[in-house]
mmCIF file of C-alpha atoms in Angstrom:
data_model
loop_
_atom_site.group_PDB
_atom_site.id
_atom_site.type_symbol
_atom_site.label_atom_id
_atom_site.label_comp_id
_atom_site.label_asym_id
_atom_site.label_seq_id
_atom_site.Cartn_x
_atom_site.Cartn_y
_atom_site.Cartn_z
ATOM 1 C CA UNK A 1 34.028 -1.244 -16.486
ATOM 2 C CA UNK A 2 34.331 1.761 -18.892
ATOM 3 C CA UNK A 3 36.406 4.523 -19.848
ATOM 4 C CA UNK A 4 33.661 6.758 -19.527
ATOM 5 C CA UNK A 5 32.670 5.126 -16.956
ATOM 6 C CA UNK A 6 35.889 5.234 -15.236
ATOM 7 C CA UNK A 7 35.650 9.586 -16.530
ATOM 8 C CA UNK A 8 32.309 9.704 -14.650
ATOM 9 C CA UNK A 9 33.548 7.702 -11.178
ATOM 10 C CA UNK A 10 36.824 10.497 -11.847
ATOM 11 C CA UNK A 11 34.664 13.379 -11.854
ATOM 12 C CA UNK A 12 32.691 12.352 -8.789
ATOM 13 C CA UNK A 13 35.735 12.302 -6.667
ATOM 14 C CA UNK A 14 36.284 14.299 -3.847
ATOM 15 C CA UNK A 15 38.954 17.566 -3.581
ATOM 16 C CA UNK A 16 40.909 16.570 -0.642
ATOM 17 C CA UNK A 17 44.535 14.994 -0.381
ATOM 18 C CA UNK A 18 44.740 10.937 -1.157
ATOM 19 C CA UNK A 19 45.700 8.088 -2.552
ATOM 20 C CA UNK A 20 44.223 6.339 -5.668
ATOM 21 C CA UNK A 21 44.946 2.928 -6.567
ATOM 22 C CA UNK A 22 44.500 1.435 -10.424
ATOM 23 C CA UNK A 23 43.049 -2.038 -10.402
ATOM 24 C CA UNK A 24 43.250 -3.963 -13.584
ATOM 25 C CA UNK A 25 39.894 -6.793 -15.004
ATOM 26 C CA UNK A 26 41.247 -9.039 -12.694
ATOM 27 C CA UNK A 27 41.404 -7.259 -9.468
ATOM 28 C CA UNK A 28 45.493 -6.982 -9.000
ATOM 29 C CA UNK A 29 46.783 -2.889 -8.391
ATOM 30 C CA UNK A 30 48.567 -1.769 -10.611
ATOM 31 C CA UNK A 31 49.285 1.207 -9.561
ATOM 32 C CA UNK A 32 49.073 3.503 -6.656
ATOM 33 C CA UNK A 33 49.095 7.592 -6.538
ATOM 34 C CA UNK A 34 48.826 9.903 -3.930
ATOM 35 C CA UNK A 35 47.148 13.644 -5.161
ATOM 36 C CA UNK A 36 46.818 17.021 -3.024
ATOM 37 C CA UNK A 37 43.623 17.206 -4.506
ATOM 38 C CA UNK A 38 41.904 14.085 -5.918
ATOM 39 C CA UNK A 39 39.120 15.386 -8.213
ATOM 40 C CA UNK A 40 41.873 17.286 -10.474
ATOM 41 C CA UNK A 41 44.554 14.819 -9.875
ATOM 42 C CA UNK A 42 42.814 11.164 -10.819
ATOM 43 C CA UNK A 43 40.686 13.416 -14.066
ATOM 44 C CA UNK A 44 44.299 14.010 -15.393
ATOM 45 C CA UNK A 45 44.951 10.606 -16.556
ATOM 46 C CA UNK A 46 41.540 10.958 -18.932
ATOM 47 C CA UNK A 47 43.090 13.928 -20.926
ATOM 48 C CA UNK A 48 44.370 13.924 -24.249
ATOM 49 C CA UNK A 49 48.321 14.027 -24.528
ATOM 50 C CA UNK A 50 49.949 11.220 -22.284
ATOM 51 C CA UNK A 51 52.620 10.034 -21.902
ATOM 52 C CA UNK A 52 53.428 6.837 -23.108
ATOM 53 C CA UNK A 53 53.368 5.131 -19.268
ATOM 54 C CA UNK A 54 50.306 6.702 -18.058
ATOM 55 C CA UNK A 55 48.515 5.405 -22.051
ATOM 56 C CA UNK A 56 49.956 1.785 -21.449
ATOM 57 C CA UNK A 57 48.257 2.617 -17.643
ATOM 58 C CA UNK A 58 44.985 3.371 -18.636
ATOM 59 C CA UNK A 59 44.315 1.184 -21.245
ATOM 60 C CA UNK A 60 45.094 -1.772 -18.427
ATOM 61 C CA UNK A 61 42.683 0.021 -15.676
ATOM 62 C CA UNK A 62 39.545 -1.397 -15.656
ATOM 63 C CA UNK A 63 39.104 0.242 -11.866
ATOM 64 C CA UNK A 64 40.310 2.672 -9.151
ATOM 65 C CA UNK A 65 39.948 3.427 -5.679
ATOM 66 C CA UNK A 66 40.785 6.222 -3.651
ATOM 67 C CA UNK A 67 41.581 6.056 0.174
ATOM 68 C CA UNK A 68 40.838 10.468 1.478
ATOM 69 C CA UNK A 69 43.256 11.739 3.781
ATOM 70 C CA UNK A 70 42.746 14.637 6.159
ATOM 71 C CA UNK A 71 46.626 15.851 5.265
ATOM 72 C CA UNK A 72 48.956 15.494 2.368
ATOM 73 C CA UNK A 73 51.740 13.208 4.495
ATOM 74 C CA UNK A 74 48.821 10.878 5.061
ATOM 75 C CA UNK A 75 48.411 10.823 1.658
ATOM 76 C CA UNK A 76 52.755 10.571 0.788
ATOM 77 C CA UNK A 77 52.734 7.928 4.222
ATOM 78 C CA UNK A 78 49.391 6.081 2.849
ATOM 79 C CA UNK A 79 50.670 5.859 -0.848
ATOM 80 C CA UNK A 80 54.240 4.172 0.563
ATOM 81 C CA UNK A 81 52.745 1.905 2.895
ATOM 82 C CA UNK A 82 50.235 0.743 0.060
ATOM 83 C CA UNK A 83 53.140 0.266 -2.652
ATOM 84 C CA UNK A 84 55.285 -2.091 -0.355
ATOM 85 C CA UNK A 85 52.167 -4.156 0.271
ATOM 86 C CA UNK A 86 51.462 -4.009 -3.344
ATOM 87 C CA UNK A 87 54.293 -3.758 -5.362
ATOM 88 C CA UNK A 88 52.608 -2.432 -8.579
ATOM 89 C CA UNK A 89 53.548 -2.747 -11.973
ATOM 90 C CA UNK A 90 53.146 0.794 -12.976
ATOM 91 C CA UNK A 91 55.138 2.278 -10.099
ATOM 92 C CA UNK A 92 58.415 3.359 -10.425
ATOM 93 C CA UNK A 93 59.547 5.182 -7.265
ATOM 94 C CA UNK A 94 58.994 3.576 -4.028
ATOM 95 C CA UNK A 95 58.706 -0.114 -5.358
ATOM 96 C CA UNK A 96 62.497 -0.801 -4.552
ATOM 97 C CA UNK A 97 63.369 1.182 -1.950
ATOM 98 C CA UNK A 98 64.730 0.807 1.763
ATOM 99 C CA UNK A 99 61.957 2.280 2.612
ATOM 100 C CA UNK A 100 61.151 4.787 5.862
ATOM 101 C CA UNK A 101 64.241 4.933 7.735
ATOM 102 C CA UNK A 102 65.139 4.952 11.499
ATOM 103 C CA UNK A 103 67.938 5.987 13.600
ATOM 104 C CA UNK A 104 70.194 3.817 14.758
ATOM 105 C CA UNK A 105 72.133 4.831 18.372
ATOM 106 C CA UNK A 106 75.594 2.219 19.923
ATOM 107 C CA UNK A 107 78.222 2.101 22.029
ATOM 108 C CA UNK A 108 81.156 2.506 20.406
ATOM 109 C CA UNK A 109 85.118 2.614 21.477
ATOM 110 C CA UNK A 110 84.911 6.400 20.283
ATOM 111 C CA UNK A 111 81.401 6.993 22.521
ATOM 112 C CA UNK A 112 77.851 7.083 21.477
ATOM 113 C CA UNK A 113 77.147 7.018 17.236
ATOM 114 C CA UNK A 114 73.992 8.044 15.982
ATOM 115 C CA UNK A 115 72.953 6.925 12.277
ATOM 116 C CA UNK A 116 70.673 6.978 9.856
ATOM 117 C CA UNK A 117 69.423 3.719 9.034
ATOM 118 C CA UNK A 118 67.444 1.884 6.704
ATOM 119 C CA UNK A 119 66.902 -0.855 8.636
ATOM 120 C CA UNK A 120 65.259 -1.829 11.845
ATOM 121 C CA UNK A 121 68.346 -4.226 13.328
ATOM 122 C CA UNK A 122 69.484 -2.775 16.137
ATOM 123 C CA UNK A 123 73.136 -4.085 15.201
ATOM 124 C CA UNK A 124 74.629 -4.344 18.666
ATOM 125 C CA UNK A 125 72.447 -0.716 19.931
ATOM 126 C CA UNK A 126 68.997 0.750 20.282
ATOM 127 C CA UNK A 127 66.364 1.980 17.149
ATOM 128 C CA UNK A 128 64.235 4.548 16.667
ATOM 129 C CA UNK A 129 61.585 5.350 14.077
ATOM 130 C CA UNK A 130 60.621 5.155 11.141
ATOM 131 C CA UNK A 131 60.612 8.705 10.074
ATOM 132 C CA UNK A 132 58.976 9.879 7.502
ATOM 133 C CA UNK A 133 61.044 11.830 5.856
ATOM 134 C CA UNK A 134 65.460 10.249 5.453
ATOM 135 C CA UNK A 135 66.364 14.181 5.705
ATOM 136 C CA UNK A 136 64.522 14.670 9.298
ATOM 137 C CA UNK A 137 65.848 11.746 10.345
ATOM 138 C CA UNK A 138 69.368 12.644 8.816
ATOM 139 C CA UNK A 139 68.581 16.583 10.389
ATOM 140 C CA UNK A 140 68.291 15.643 13.526
ATOM 141 C CA UNK A 141 70.983 13.302 13.676
ATOM 142 C CA UNK A 142 73.084 16.113 12.880
ATOM 143 C CA UNK A 143 71.191 17.773 15.999
ATOM 144 C CA UNK A 144 72.335 15.495 18.284
ATOM 145 C CA UNK A 145 76.308 15.061 17.277
ATOM 146 C CA UNK A 146 76.109 18.662 17.689
ATOM 147 C CA UNK A 147 74.547 19.074 21.107
ATOM 148 C CA UNK A 148 76.430 16.066 22.819
ATOM 149 C CA UNK A 149 79.839 16.412 20.879
ATOM 150 C CA UNK A 150 79.694 13.678 19.531
ATOM 151 C CA UNK A 151 83.054 12.588 17.807
ATOM 152 C CA UNK A 152 82.515 12.656 14.083
ATOM 153 C CA UNK A 153 84.843 9.245 13.350
ATOM 154 C CA UNK A 154 82.714 7.348 15.642
ATOM 155 C CA UNK A 155 80.098 6.077 12.770
ATOM 156 C CA UNK A 156 82.982 6.000 10.452
ATOM 157 C CA UNK A 157 84.848 3.323 12.360
ATOM 158 C CA UNK A 158 87.867 4.747 12.639
ATOM 159 C CA UNK A 159 90.167 5.987 14.916
ATOM 160 C CA UNK A 160 92.613 9.121 15.062
ATOM 161 C CA UNK A 161 95.781 9.070 15.958
ATOM 162 C CA UNK A 162 95.431 13.253 17.510
ATOM 163 C CA UNK A 163 93.155 14.394 19.343
ATOM 164 C CA UNK A 164 91.646 16.106 15.793
ATOM 165 C CA UNK A 165 90.517 19.487 14.693
ATOM 166 C CA UNK A 166 86.770 18.991 15.790
ATOM 167 C CA UNK A 167 88.055 18.711 19.095
ATOM 168 C CA UNK A 168 89.896 22.100 18.848
ATOM 169 C CA UNK A 169 86.847 24.014 17.528
ATOM 170 C CA UNK A 170 84.449 22.639 20.859
ATOM 171 C CA UNK A 171 82.898 20.240 18.400
ATOM 172 C CA UNK A 172 84.364 16.604 19.699
ATOM 173 C CA UNK A 173 84.329 16.347 23.472
ATOM 174 C CA UNK A 174 87.446 14.350 23.072
ATOM 175 C CA UNK A 175 86.553 10.442 23.663
ATOM 176 C CA UNK A 176 89.770 9.042 21.690
ATOM 177 C CA UNK A 177 91.392 10.462 24.055
ATOM 178 C CA UNK A 178 89.360 8.850 27.349
ATOM 179 C CA UNK A 179 88.923 13.150 27.966
ATOM 180 C CA UNK A 180 84.833 11.936 28.766
ATOM 181 C CA UNK A 181 84.646 9.608 31.354
ATOM 182 C CA UNK A 182 82.897 6.379 31.549
ATOM 183 C CA UNK A 183 80.406 6.909 33.623
ATOM 184 C CA UNK A 184 79.495 10.511 31.346
ATOM 185 C CA UNK A 185 79.473 8.425 28.163
ATOM 186 C CA UNK A 186 77.030 6.382 29.307
ATOM 187 C CA UNK A 187 75.118 9.496 30.099
ATOM 188 C CA UNK A 188 75.364 10.759 27.534
ATOM 189 C CA UNK A 189 74.014 7.659 25.543
ATOM 190 C CA UNK A 190 71.313 7.448 28.274
ATOM 191 C CA UNK A 191 69.933 10.818 27.216
ATOM 192 C CA UNK A 192 70.230 10.422 23.279
ATOM 193 C CA UNK A 193 67.877 7.369 23.258
ATOM 194 C CA UNK A 194 65.614 8.820 25.535
ATOM 195 C CA UNK A 195 65.421 12.166 23.660
ATOM 196 C CA UNK A 196 64.413 9.534 20.339
ATOM 197 C CA UNK A 197 62.144 8.193 22.972
ATOM 198 C CA UNK A 198 60.051 11.364 23.395
ATOM 199 C CA UNK A 199 61.215 12.690 26.437
ATOM 200 C CA UNK A 200 63.369 15.631 24.665
ATOM 201 C CA UNK A 201 61.178 17.990 27.573
ATOM 202 C CA UNK A 202 62.680 15.750 30.224
ATOM 203 C CA UNK A 203 66.570 15.705 28.973
ATOM 204 C CA UNK A 204 66.064 19.722 28.442
ATOM 205 C CA UNK A 205 64.473 20.753 32.213
ATOM 206 C CA UNK A 206 67.198 18.656 33.763
ATOM 207 C CA UNK A 207 69.469 20.298 31.645
ATOM 208 C CA UNK A 208 68.505 23.613 32.517
ATOM 209 C CA UNK A 209 68.527 22.460 36.076
ATOM 210 C CA UNK A 210 72.287 21.550 36.371
ATOM 211 C CA UNK A 211 73.074 25.487 34.326
ATOM 212 C CA UNK A 212 71.655 27.107 37.059
ATOM 213 C CA UNK A 213 73.145 24.597 39.330
ATOM 214 C CA UNK A 214 76.642 25.335 37.826
ATOM 215 C CA UNK A 215 76.261 29.213 37.769
ATOM 216 C CA UNK A 216 75.404 29.362 42.243
ATOM 217 C CA UNK A 217 79.134 27.787 42.693
ATOM 218 C CA UNK A 218 79.682 30.591 40.378
ATOM 219 C CA UNK A 219 81.233 27.718 37.475
ATOM 220 C CA UNK A 220 80.161 29.678 34.505
ATOM 221 C CA UNK A 221 82.399 27.854 31.578
ATOM 222 C CA UNK A 222 80.446 24.681 32.929
ATOM 223 C CA UNK A 223 77.025 27.145 32.818
ATOM 224 C CA UNK A 224 77.212 28.218 29.479
ATOM 225 C CA UNK A 225 78.209 24.951 28.217
ATOM 226 C CA UNK A 226 75.067 23.545 29.514
ATOM 227 C CA UNK A 227 73.041 26.769 28.343
ATOM 228 C CA UNK A 228 74.086 26.155 24.572
ATOM 229 C CA UNK A 229 73.116 22.388 25.162
ATOM 230 C CA UNK A 230 69.425 23.054 26.504
ATOM 231 C CA UNK A 231 69.445 25.380 23.689
ATOM 232 C CA UNK A 232 70.639 23.131 21.059
ATOM 233 C CA UNK A 233 67.704 20.534 23.046
ATOM 234 C CA UNK A 234 65.196 22.865 22.235
ATOM 235 C CA UNK A 235 65.696 22.981 18.060
ATOM 236 C CA UNK A 236 65.669 19.022 18.774
ATOM 237 C CA UNK A 237 62.402 19.156 19.970
ATOM 238 C CA UNK A 238 61.085 21.337 17.025
ATOM 239 C CA UNK A 239 62.795 18.953 14.380
ATOM 240 C CA UNK A 240 62.116 16.001 15.641
ATOM 241 C CA UNK A 241 58.444 16.381 13.776
ATOM 242 C CA UNK A 242 56.473 13.209 15.383
ATOM 243 C CA UNK A 243 53.249 11.249 13.475
ATOM 244 C CA UNK A 244 51.409 11.073 16.752
ATOM 245 C CA UNK A 245 51.607 14.358 18.515
ATOM 246 C CA UNK A 246 48.895 13.058 21.357
ATOM 247 C CA UNK A 247 51.504 12.119 24.101
ATOM 248 C CA UNK A 248 48.964 9.136 24.892
ATOM 249 C CA UNK A 249 49.400 5.105 24.769
ATOM 250 C CA UNK A 250 46.717 3.670 21.966
ATOM 251 C CA UNK A 251 45.468 1.025 20.308
ATOM 252 C CA UNK A 252 45.121 1.382 16.500
ATOM 253 C CA UNK A 253 42.398 -0.958 14.625
ATOM 254 C CA UNK A 254 42.229 -0.661 10.605
ATOM 255 C CA UNK A 255 38.739 -1.647 8.884
ATOM 256 C CA UNK A 256 38.138 -2.612 5.961
ATOM 257 C CA UNK A 257 34.524 -2.863 3.823
ATOM 258 C CA UNK A 258 32.577 -3.684 1.177
ATOM 259 C CA UNK A 259 28.981 -4.385 0.070
ATOM 260 C CA UNK A 260 28.908 -7.110 1.584
ATOM 261 C CA UNK A 261 30.623 -7.918 4.876
ATOM 262 C CA UNK A 262 33.093 -5.491 6.908
ATOM 263 C CA UNK A 263 37.024 -6.699 8.535
ATOM 264 C CA UNK A 264 38.678 -5.111 10.789
#
């Protein structure tokens, strides 16, 4: 396709978020990009003053196609998926990245460990994800550590010689000194897994019930700890940012069509 034809095609694009894919004369994907406004973004490739990379891309490009999405986030995820699939020559970012982050939960001698992982290997624990952004996964891990007062040294596999400052200021439950029973440790591990599995509401309601029971027993210290845990769980719930918001099980079918055939 001639460059003036490509420009005409670009000028007719919708002003919506989406992903655009450039092909060479052999139909090979050479570049994948995302845009908040497809028309505005793609037409910039035909303007003067382009950098050397864009100049070479446009000399190689013979055609482009688009995928319209509802949101910028969907465009980002679609872009990343297509780059992983096609490994385009002109894409620098994402092509060699480690992909979407996961969260790994493991049992260790120092209590449960929660950490961000870029592989799906459970490595003796359980894996959850993937998450759209690394900083969301990292923040969620930090919130879970704070909520359940996990040992910071658990993920580092370092055995402290004595109870550290984290314990004395109330940020660690004291797993290294056996101040948490095996039964409670297993319960914490199960609750963390349940939260990452989308059952935050159930754990939060259970915590509030235990808080009221402790208050009825006049055990106000325990009630205060459970109150703080319930408040932290509400924060965790807000920060989970699920990509699929409907609380239902579903099967998804991808469809591709051309002028002659449709495939699903």
